[in-house]
mmCIF file of C-alpha atoms and ligand atoms in Angstrom:
data_model
loop_
_atom_site.group_PDB
_atom_site.id
_atom_site.type_symbol
_atom_site.label_atom_id
_atom_site.label_comp_id
_atom_site.label_asym_id
_atom_site.label_seq_id
_atom_site.Cartn_x
_atom_site.Cartn_y
_atom_site.Cartn_z
ATOM 1 C CA MET A 1 -10.085 7.632 6.260
ATOM 2 C CA ASN A 2 -9.691 3.925 5.797
ATOM 3 C CA ALA A 3 -8.911 3.227 9.467
ATOM 4 C CA ARG A 4 -10.745 0.313 10.999
ATOM 5 C CA THR A 5 -14.256 1.463 11.642
ATOM 6 C CA GLN A 6 -15.226 -1.617 13.604
ATOM 7 C CA THR A 7 -13.196 -3.600 16.050
ATOM 8 C CA ALA A 8 -13.685 -7.139 17.198
ATOM 9 C CA THR A 9 -15.728 -7.054 20.355
ATOM 10 C CA ALA A 10 -14.351 -8.314 23.653
ATOM 11 C CA ALA A 11 -16.998 -11.038 23.505
ATOM 12 C CA GLN A 12 -15.557 -12.413 20.261
ATOM 13 C CA ILE A 13 -12.064 -12.698 21.741
ATOM 14 C CA THR A 14 -13.076 -15.067 24.519
ATOM 15 C CA PRO A 15 -10.785 -16.230 27.339
ATOM 16 C CA GLU A 16 -10.938 -19.649 25.710
ATOM 17 C CA LEU A 17 -9.666 -18.240 22.427
ATOM 18 C CA ARG A 18 -6.904 -16.376 24.247
ATOM 19 C CA ARG A 19 -5.836 -19.566 26.045
ATOM 20 C CA TRP A 20 -5.836 -21.475 22.774
ATOM 21 C CA ILE A 21 -3.654 -18.849 21.068
ATOM 22 C CA ILE A 22 -1.152 -18.886 23.939
ATOM 23 C CA ALA A 23 -1.102 -22.703 23.960
ATOM 24 C CA GLN A 24 -0.278 -22.696 20.246
ATOM 25 C CA ALA A 25 2.531 -20.214 20.792
ATOM 26 C CA GLU A 26 3.902 -22.242 23.709
ATOM 27 C CA ALA A 27 3.794 -25.379 21.576
ATOM 28 C CA GLY A 28 6.170 -23.570 19.223
ATOM 29 C CA CYS A 29 3.561 -22.721 16.583
ATOM 30 C CA GLU A 30 4.605 -19.685 14.505
ATOM 31 C CA PRO A 31 2.204 -16.712 14.684
ATOM 32 C CA ALA A 32 1.628 -17.014 10.923
ATOM 33 C CA ALA A 33 0.451 -20.610 11.418
ATOM 34 C CA VAL A 34 -1.807 -19.590 14.331
ATOM 35 C CA LEU A 35 -3.292 -16.912 12.097
ATOM 36 C CA GLN A 36 -3.858 -19.410 9.306
ATOM 37 C CA ALA A 37 -5.475 -21.918 11.680
ATOM 38 C CA MET A 38 -7.853 -19.276 13.025
ATOM 39 C CA ARG A 39 -8.832 -18.200 9.524
ATOM 40 C CA ALA A 40 -9.379 -21.863 8.556
ATOM 41 C CA ALA A 41 -11.564 -22.314 11.646
ATOM 42 C CA GLY A 42 -13.821 -19.581 10.344
ATOM 43 C CA TRP A 43 -12.702 -16.573 12.382
ATOM 44 C CA SER A 44 -12.943 -13.311 10.447
ATOM 45 C CA GLU A 45 -9.750 -11.508 9.472
ATOM 46 C CA ASN A 46 -10.691 -8.744 11.871
ATOM 47 C CA VAL A 47 -11.073 -10.983 14.924
ATOM 48 C CA THR A 48 -8.004 -13.020 13.947
ATOM 49 C CA THR A 49 -5.765 -9.993 13.621
ATOM 50 C CA GLN A 50 -6.979 -8.338 16.769
ATOM 51 C CA ALA A 51 -6.957 -11.491 18.881
ATOM 52 C CA LEU A 52 -3.435 -12.348 17.789
ATOM 53 C CA GLU A 53 -2.255 -8.858 18.344
ATOM 54 C CA GLU A 54 -3.761 -8.441 21.780
ATOM 55 C CA THR A 55 -3.198 -11.916 23.152
ATOM 56 C CA LEU A 56 0.016 -13.012 21.562
ATOM 57 C CA ALA A 57 1.660 -9.609 21.653
ATOM 58 C CA GLU A 58 0.938 -9.344 25.358
ATOM 59 C CA HIS A 59 2.123 -12.879 25.976
ATOM 60 C CA LEU A 60 5.298 -12.462 23.937
ATOM 61 C CA ARG A 61 5.971 -9.041 25.396
ATOM 62 C CA SER A 62 5.898 -10.597 28.848
ATOM 63 C CA GLN A 63 8.663 -12.870 27.567
ATOM 64 C CA GLY A 64 10.627 -9.961 26.133
ATOM 65 C CA VAL A 65 9.682 -10.385 22.456
ATOM 66 C CA ALA A 66 8.845 -7.145 20.661
ATOM 67 C CA ALA A 67 5.327 -6.694 19.297
ATOM 68 C CA ASP A 68 6.779 -5.448 16.011
ATOM 69 C CA ALA A 69 8.546 -8.775 15.575
ATOM 70 C CA LEU A 70 5.228 -10.504 16.088
ATOM 71 C CA ILE A 71 3.556 -8.374 13.476
ATOM 72 C CA ALA A 72 6.368 -9.106 11.065
ATOM 73 C CA GLN A 73 5.899 -12.837 11.606
ATOM 74 C CA ALA A 74 2.111 -12.881 11.525
ATOM 75 C CA SER A 75 2.035 -11.180 8.191
ATOM 76 C CA ARG A 76 1.825 -11.748 4.458
ATOM 77 C CA PRO A 77 4.790 -11.697 2.086
ATOM 78 C CA VAL A 78 5.207 -8.248 0.545
ATOM 79 C CA PRO A 79 7.019 -6.783 -2.453
ATOM 80 C CA GLU A 80 10.521 -5.621 -1.559
ATOM 81 C CA PRO A 81 13.467 -4.371 -3.604
ATOM 82 C CA ASP A 82 16.812 -6.060 -3.092
ATOM 83 C CA VAL A 83 18.631 -3.444 -1.052
ATOM 84 C CA GLU A 84 21.041 -5.807 0.651
ATOM 85 C CA GLY A 85 24.558 -4.453 0.668
ATOM 86 C CA GLU A 86 23.304 -0.851 0.482
ATOM 87 C CA PRO A 87 23.662 -0.391 -3.288
ATOM 88 C CA VAL A 88 23.400 3.145 -4.671
ATOM 89 C CA TRP A 89 21.878 1.801 -7.915
ATOM 90 C CA LEU A 90 19.322 -0.944 -8.408
ATOM 91 C CA ASP A 91 18.828 -3.049 -11.529
ATOM 92 C CA ALA A 92 15.255 -2.620 -12.763
ATOM 93 C CA GLY A 93 15.838 -4.645 -15.926
ATOM 94 C CA ASP A 94 15.732 -2.056 -18.683
ATOM 95 C CA ARG A 95 16.962 0.776 -16.479
ATOM 96 C CA ARG A 96 19.029 1.410 -13.382
ATOM 97 C CA VAL A 97 17.215 3.186 -10.601
ATOM 98 C CA ALA A 98 18.812 5.136 -7.740
ATOM 99 C CA LEU A 99 18.140 4.003 -4.189
ATOM 100 C CA LEU A 100 17.592 7.367 -2.487
ATOM 101 C CA GLY A 101 16.381 6.284 0.922
ATOM 102 C CA THR A 102 14.816 3.579 3.057
ATOM 103 C CA VAL A 103 12.770 3.492 6.260
ATOM 104 C CA ALA A 104 12.218 0.306 8.289
ATOM 105 C CA LEU A 105 8.804 1.033 9.888
ATOM 106 C CA PRO A 106 6.740 2.054 8.027
ATOM 107 C CA ARG A 107 8.548 0.188 5.278
ATOM 108 C CA ILE A 108 9.343 2.897 2.730
ATOM 109 C CA VAL A 109 11.841 2.912 -0.138
ATOM 110 C CA ILE A 110 12.471 6.035 -2.227
ATOM 111 C CA PHE A 111 13.698 5.657 -5.814
ATOM 112 C CA GLY A 112 15.402 8.213 -8.061
ATOM 113 C CA GLY A 113 15.059 8.166 -11.841
ATOM 114 C CA PHE A 114 12.489 5.402 -11.919
ATOM 115 C CA LEU A 115 10.972 6.962 -15.065
ATOM 116 C CA SER A 116 12.643 9.095 -17.748
ATOM 117 C CA ASP A 117 11.219 12.551 -18.556
ATOM 118 C CA GLU A 118 10.009 11.142 -21.888
ATOM 119 C CA GLU A 119 8.162 8.313 -20.145
ATOM 120 C CA CYS A 120 6.540 10.778 -17.723
ATOM 121 C CA GLU A 121 5.349 12.958 -20.600
ATOM 122 C CA ALA A 122 4.109 10.015 -22.657
ATOM 123 C CA LEU A 123 2.168 8.559 -19.725
ATOM 124 C CA LYS A 124 0.571 11.968 -19.035
ATOM 125 C CA ALA A 125 -0.373 12.312 -22.711
ATOM 126 C CA GLN A 126 -1.961 8.851 -22.777
ATOM 127 C CA ALA A 127 -3.881 9.527 -19.563
ATOM 128 C CA ALA A 128 -4.975 13.157 -20.112
ATOM 129 C CA PRO A 129 -8.002 12.577 -22.391
ATOM 130 C CA ARG A 130 -9.447 10.064 -19.912
ATOM 131 C CA LEU A 131 -9.077 12.035 -16.639
ATOM 132 C CA LYS A 132 -12.206 12.333 -14.482
ATOM 133 C CA ARG A 133 -12.768 13.638 -10.947
ATOM 134 C CA SER A 134 -11.298 10.944 -8.677
ATOM 135 C CA LEU A 135 -13.443 8.475 -6.823
ATOM 136 C CA THR A 136 -12.379 6.555 -3.746
ATOM 137 C CA VAL A 137 -13.187 2.971 -2.899
ATOM 138 C CA ASP A 138 -16.188 2.751 -0.587
ATOM 139 C CA THR A 139 -15.378 -0.161 1.714
ATOM 140 C CA ARG A 140 -18.943 -0.139 3.055
ATOM 141 C CA THR A 141 -20.243 -1.360 -0.280
ATOM 142 C CA GLY A 142 -17.179 -2.342 -2.294
ATOM 143 C CA GLY A 143 -18.137 0.323 -4.852
ATOM 144 C CA GLU A 144 -16.721 3.793 -5.547
ATOM 145 C CA GLU A 145 -17.756 7.239 -4.334
ATOM 146 C CA LEU A 146 -16.939 10.939 -4.807
ATOM 147 C CA ASN A 147 -14.989 12.035 -1.759
ATOM 148 C CA ASP A 148 -13.884 15.485 -0.547
ATOM 149 C CA ASP A 149 -10.740 13.846 0.846
ATOM 150 C CA ARG A 150 -9.518 13.347 -2.681
ATOM 151 C CA THR A 151 -9.750 16.430 -4.886
ATOM 152 C CA SER A 152 -7.816 15.203 -7.907
ATOM 153 C CA ALA A 153 -8.696 13.945 -11.379
ATOM 154 C CA GLY A 154 -7.753 10.419 -12.360
ATOM 155 C CA MET A 155 -8.008 7.424 -14.666
ATOM 156 C CA PHE A 156 -6.954 3.775 -14.718
ATOM 157 C CA PHE A 157 -4.982 1.997 -17.397
ATOM 158 C CA THR A 158 -5.649 -1.686 -17.760
ATOM 159 C CA ARG A 159 -2.613 -3.885 -17.181
ATOM 160 C CA GLY A 160 -0.403 -4.005 -20.261
ATOM 161 C CA GLU A 161 -2.700 -1.557 -22.050
ATOM 162 C CA SER A 162 0.068 0.021 -24.147
ATOM 163 C CA PRO A 163 3.723 -0.864 -24.796
ATOM 164 C CA LEU A 164 4.710 1.988 -22.447
ATOM 165 C CA VAL A 165 2.448 0.755 -19.642
ATOM 166 C CA GLU A 166 3.722 -2.787 -20.182
ATOM 167 C CA ARG A 167 7.352 -1.632 -19.986
ATOM 168 C CA ILE A 168 6.751 0.296 -16.762
ATOM 169 C CA GLU A 169 4.900 -2.640 -15.219
ATOM 170 C CA ALA A 170 7.762 -4.997 -16.073
ATOM 171 C CA ARG A 171 10.178 -2.528 -14.451
ATOM 172 C CA ILE A 172 8.055 -2.370 -11.292
ATOM 173 C CA ALA A 173 7.848 -6.183 -11.137
ATOM 174 C CA ARG A 174 11.613 -6.519 -11.490
ATOM 175 C CA LEU A 175 12.475 -3.763 -9.006
ATOM 176 C CA LEU A 176 10.016 -4.885 -6.333
ATOM 177 C CA ASN A 177 10.378 -8.623 -6.922
ATOM 178 C CA TRP A 178 6.636 -8.986 -7.365
ATOM 179 C CA PRO A 179 4.932 -10.649 -10.367
ATOM 180 C CA VAL A 180 3.172 -8.364 -12.850
ATOM 181 C CA GLU A 181 0.039 -10.511 -12.356
ATOM 182 C CA ARG A 182 -0.189 -9.405 -8.728
ATOM 183 C CA GLY A 183 -0.646 -5.754 -9.662
ATOM 184 C CA GLU A 184 -3.697 -3.605 -10.340
ATOM 185 C CA GLY A 185 -3.758 -1.442 -13.442
ATOM 186 C CA ILE A 186 -1.768 1.798 -13.113
ATOM 187 C CA GLN A 187 -3.788 4.790 -11.960
ATOM 188 C CA VAL A 188 -2.822 8.306 -13.093
ATOM 189 C CA LEU A 189 -3.834 11.325 -10.996
ATOM 190 C CA ARG A 190 -3.531 15.048 -11.665
ATOM 191 C CA TYR A 191 -3.687 17.496 -8.763
ATOM 192 C CA GLY A 192 -4.206 21.233 -9.389
ATOM 193 C CA VAL A 193 -3.565 24.010 -6.844
ATOM 194 C CA GLY A 194 -5.317 23.179 -3.553
ATOM 195 C CA ALA A 195 -5.939 19.561 -4.518
ATOM 196 C CA GLU A 196 -4.882 16.930 -2.015
ATOM 197 C CA TYR A 197 -5.418 13.364 -0.894
ATOM 198 C CA LYS A 198 -6.107 13.312 2.830
ATOM 199 C CA PRO A 199 -4.294 10.698 4.938
ATOM 200 C CA HIS A 200 -5.594 7.161 4.487
ATOM 201 C CA TYR A 201 -4.455 3.551 4.325
ATOM 202 C CA ASP A 202 -4.261 1.852 0.937
ATOM 203 C CA TYR A 203 -5.249 -1.609 2.226
ATOM 204 C CA PHE A 204 -8.926 -2.460 2.507
ATOM 205 C CA ASP A 205 -10.314 -2.201 6.018
ATOM 206 C CA PRO A 206 -10.851 -5.836 7.129
ATOM 207 C CA ALA A 207 -13.814 -4.751 9.272
ATOM 208 C CA ALA A 208 -15.645 -3.013 6.429
ATOM 209 C CA PRO A 209 -18.533 -4.879 4.823
ATOM 210 C CA GLY A 210 -17.372 -4.172 1.256
ATOM 211 C CA THR A 211 -13.887 -5.611 1.748
ATOM 212 C CA ALA A 212 -14.820 -9.227 0.946
ATOM 213 C CA LYS A 213 -15.939 -8.104 -2.502
ATOM 214 C CA LEU A 214 -12.912 -5.861 -3.033
ATOM 215 C CA THR A 215 -10.489 -8.648 -2.148
ATOM 216 C CA GLU A 216 -12.265 -11.476 -4.009
ATOM 217 C CA ARG A 217 -9.896 -10.891 -6.889
ATOM 218 C CA GLY A 218 -6.218 -10.623 -5.882
ATOM 219 C CA GLY A 219 -6.683 -10.608 -2.109
ATOM 220 C CA GLN A 220 -5.487 -7.667 -0.025
ATOM 221 C CA ARG A 221 -3.305 -4.846 -1.224
ATOM 222 C CA VAL A 222 0.187 -5.310 0.230
ATOM 223 C CA GLY A 223 2.184 -2.486 -1.360
ATOM 224 C CA THR A 224 1.985 0.835 -3.194
ATOM 225 C CA LEU A 225 4.345 2.496 -5.660
ATOM 226 C CA VAL A 226 3.663 6.186 -6.271
ATOM 227 C CA MET A 227 5.551 7.452 -9.346
ATOM 228 C CA TYR A 228 5.833 11.205 -9.858
ATOM 229 C CA LEU A 229 5.081 12.173 -13.458
ATOM 230 C CA ASP A 230 5.235 15.916 -12.946
ATOM 231 C CA GLU A 231 6.229 18.149 -10.072
ATOM 232 C CA PRO A 232 4.473 21.190 -8.663
ATOM 233 C CA LEU A 233 6.538 24.263 -7.776
ATOM 234 C CA ARG A 234 5.502 24.016 -4.124
ATOM 235 C CA GLY A 235 3.542 21.529 -1.991
ATOM 236 C CA GLY A 236 2.219 18.142 -3.040
ATOM 237 C CA ALA A 237 4.565 15.944 -0.993
ATOM 238 C CA THR A 238 3.560 12.388 -0.144
ATOM 239 C CA THR A 239 3.409 12.416 3.638
ATOM 240 C CA PHE A 240 3.385 9.737 6.337
ATOM 241 C CA PRO A 241 2.023 11.863 9.196
ATOM 242 C CA GLU A 242 2.478 9.325 11.998
ATOM 243 C CA ALA A 243 6.066 8.684 10.987
ATOM 244 C CA GLY A 244 6.877 12.370 10.346
ATOM 245 C CA ILE A 245 8.114 11.534 6.844
ATOM 246 C CA SER A 246 7.559 13.632 3.738
ATOM 247 C CA VAL A 247 8.651 12.646 0.224
ATOM 248 C CA ALA A 248 9.088 15.413 -2.355
ATOM 249 C CA PRO A 249 7.115 14.866 -5.594
ATOM 250 C CA ARG A 250 10.175 15.069 -7.872
ATOM 251 C CA ARG A 251 9.462 14.139 -11.474
ATOM 252 C CA GLY A 252 10.740 10.663 -12.423
ATOM 253 C CA ASN A 253 11.191 9.596 -8.791
ATOM 254 C CA ALA A 254 8.966 7.139 -6.947
ATOM 255 C CA VAL A 255 8.105 6.161 -3.398
ATOM 256 C CA PHE A 256 7.263 2.594 -2.426
ATOM 257 C CA PHE A 257 5.704 1.415 0.817
ATOM 258 C CA SER A 258 4.420 -1.974 1.937
ATOM 259 C CA TYR A 259 1.991 -3.237 4.553
ATOM 260 C CA PRO A 260 2.181 -6.930 5.474
ATOM 261 C CA MET A 261 -1.067 -6.707 7.433
ATOM 262 C CA PRO A 262 -4.139 -4.602 6.751
ATOM 263 C CA HIS A 263 -3.562 -2.864 10.049
ATOM 264 C CA PRO A 264 -2.465 0.553 11.371
ATOM 265 C CA ALA A 265 0.466 -1.194 13.111
ATOM 266 C CA THR A 266 2.137 -1.015 9.686
ATOM 267 C CA ARG A 267 2.286 2.793 10.250
ATOM 268 C CA THR A 268 1.429 3.328 6.585
ATOM 269 C CA LEU A 269 -1.069 6.136 7.099
ATOM 270 C CA HIS A 270 -0.172 8.458 4.231
ATOM 271 C CA GLY A 271 -1.553 11.322 2.187
ATOM 272 C CA GLY A 272 -0.877 13.700 -0.664
ATOM 273 C CA ALA A 273 -0.315 17.202 0.766
ATOM 274 C CA PRO A 274 -2.141 20.105 -0.938
ATOM 275 C CA VAL A 275 -0.472 21.437 -4.065
ATOM 276 C CA LEU A 276 0.457 25.060 -3.317
ATOM 277 C CA GLU A 277 1.724 26.155 -6.726
ATOM 278 C CA GLY A 278 1.741 24.408 -10.093
ATOM 279 C CA GLU A 279 0.433 20.955 -10.932
ATOM 280 C CA LYS A 280 1.321 17.502 -9.629
ATOM 281 C CA TRP A 281 0.860 14.300 -11.623
ATOM 282 C CA ILE A 282 1.390 10.812 -10.263
ATOM 283 C CA ALA A 283 0.972 7.232 -11.418
ATOM 284 C CA THR A 284 0.126 4.707 -8.697
ATOM 285 C CA LYS A 285 0.595 0.946 -8.847
ATOM 286 C CA TRP A 286 -1.114 -1.028 -6.085
ATOM 287 C CA LEU A 287 0.209 -4.520 -5.497
ATOM 288 C CA ARG A 288 -1.992 -7.396 -4.324
ATOM 289 C CA GLU A 289 -1.115 -10.513 -2.356
ATOM 290 C CA GLY A 290 -2.329 -12.781 -5.168
ATOM 291 C CA PRO A 291 -3.013 -12.732 -8.919
ATOM 292 C CA TYR A 292 -5.302 -9.879 -9.841
HETATM 293 O O1 PD2 B 301 -0.374 11.824 -4.450
HETATM 294 C C1 PD2 B 301 0.126 11.251 -3.496
HETATM 295 O O2 PD2 B 301 1.206 11.636 -3.053
HETATM 296 C C2 PD2 B 301 -0.615 10.149 -2.862
HETATM 297 C C3 PD2 B 301 -0.815 10.191 -1.531
HETATM 298 C C4 PD2 B 301 -1.499 9.149 -0.944
HETATM 299 C C5 PD2 B 301 -1.115 9.087 -3.570
HETATM 300 C C6 PD2 B 301 -1.792 8.084 -2.911
HETATM 301 N N1 PD2 B 301 -1.976 8.102 -1.613
HETATM 302 C C7 PD2 B 301 -2.336 6.919 -3.595
HETATM 303 O O3 PD2 B 301 -2.360 6.933 -4.830
HETATM 304 O O4 PD2 B 301 -2.773 5.969 -2.910
HETATM 305 ZN ZN1 ZN B 302 -2.730 6.115 -0.877
#
């Protein structure tokens, strides 16, 4: 699991640092600016996040401000579809996509008909010859490793690799209001019976030694779009176990979630439940905070 394996020690978050953070807040400094100032002063992302969370959240809470509001303020911009006015259909440029559901925290948006059946089949056909047993990112080293938590086969397209990939990427960019350049290449995964992806976070653990390397290009991941290319007969839902949410892997549909901080407070722990019957295929697009 990609939960934080290390936490900032009490010694790093000194009383002096706490007093400074509170003084900034009392001087009317926005949490995002405090965060930026701490990062500029050389504090690690891990210490910054934790110090802000503990100190400022406690301070603001004592003044009746919700911690969630703090997290929202102290966070990065994220991709987000324009769902204002509760439209049933969204304009994704070359296609209209159904807005099937939204959740506030974790931020989740479920789309219907994001891909046509023909697009699903064509993407599977392009990916199939290149599928290999999936690896997961090893945040200790910044490399990749075989992992029992992820028993699927996968491959990556490069961005814009084929006209089909390019069209889908343009659709994602338009729907989520996030530039194509801030996206990784699409990954395709095939899960057979029994295959699953155990619950994890998609952002890189700020406390892990390999994260600096993984975020050198593009910065942190801030959002994920899982597109279902083929549906199993049973099982294979995308689950958010802490939130008690389960999204059915219906072909052509997609689930989007975002995480403005690389932190469990985003409640974005999620997994791919075991496939019980049939085969599940997905395409995942991870979105970065900067150009990738
Ligand atoms: O297959 C899924 O539903 C799933 C679950 C969790 C995919 C991912 N994570 C992912 O691609 O990150
Ligand atoms: Zn994931």
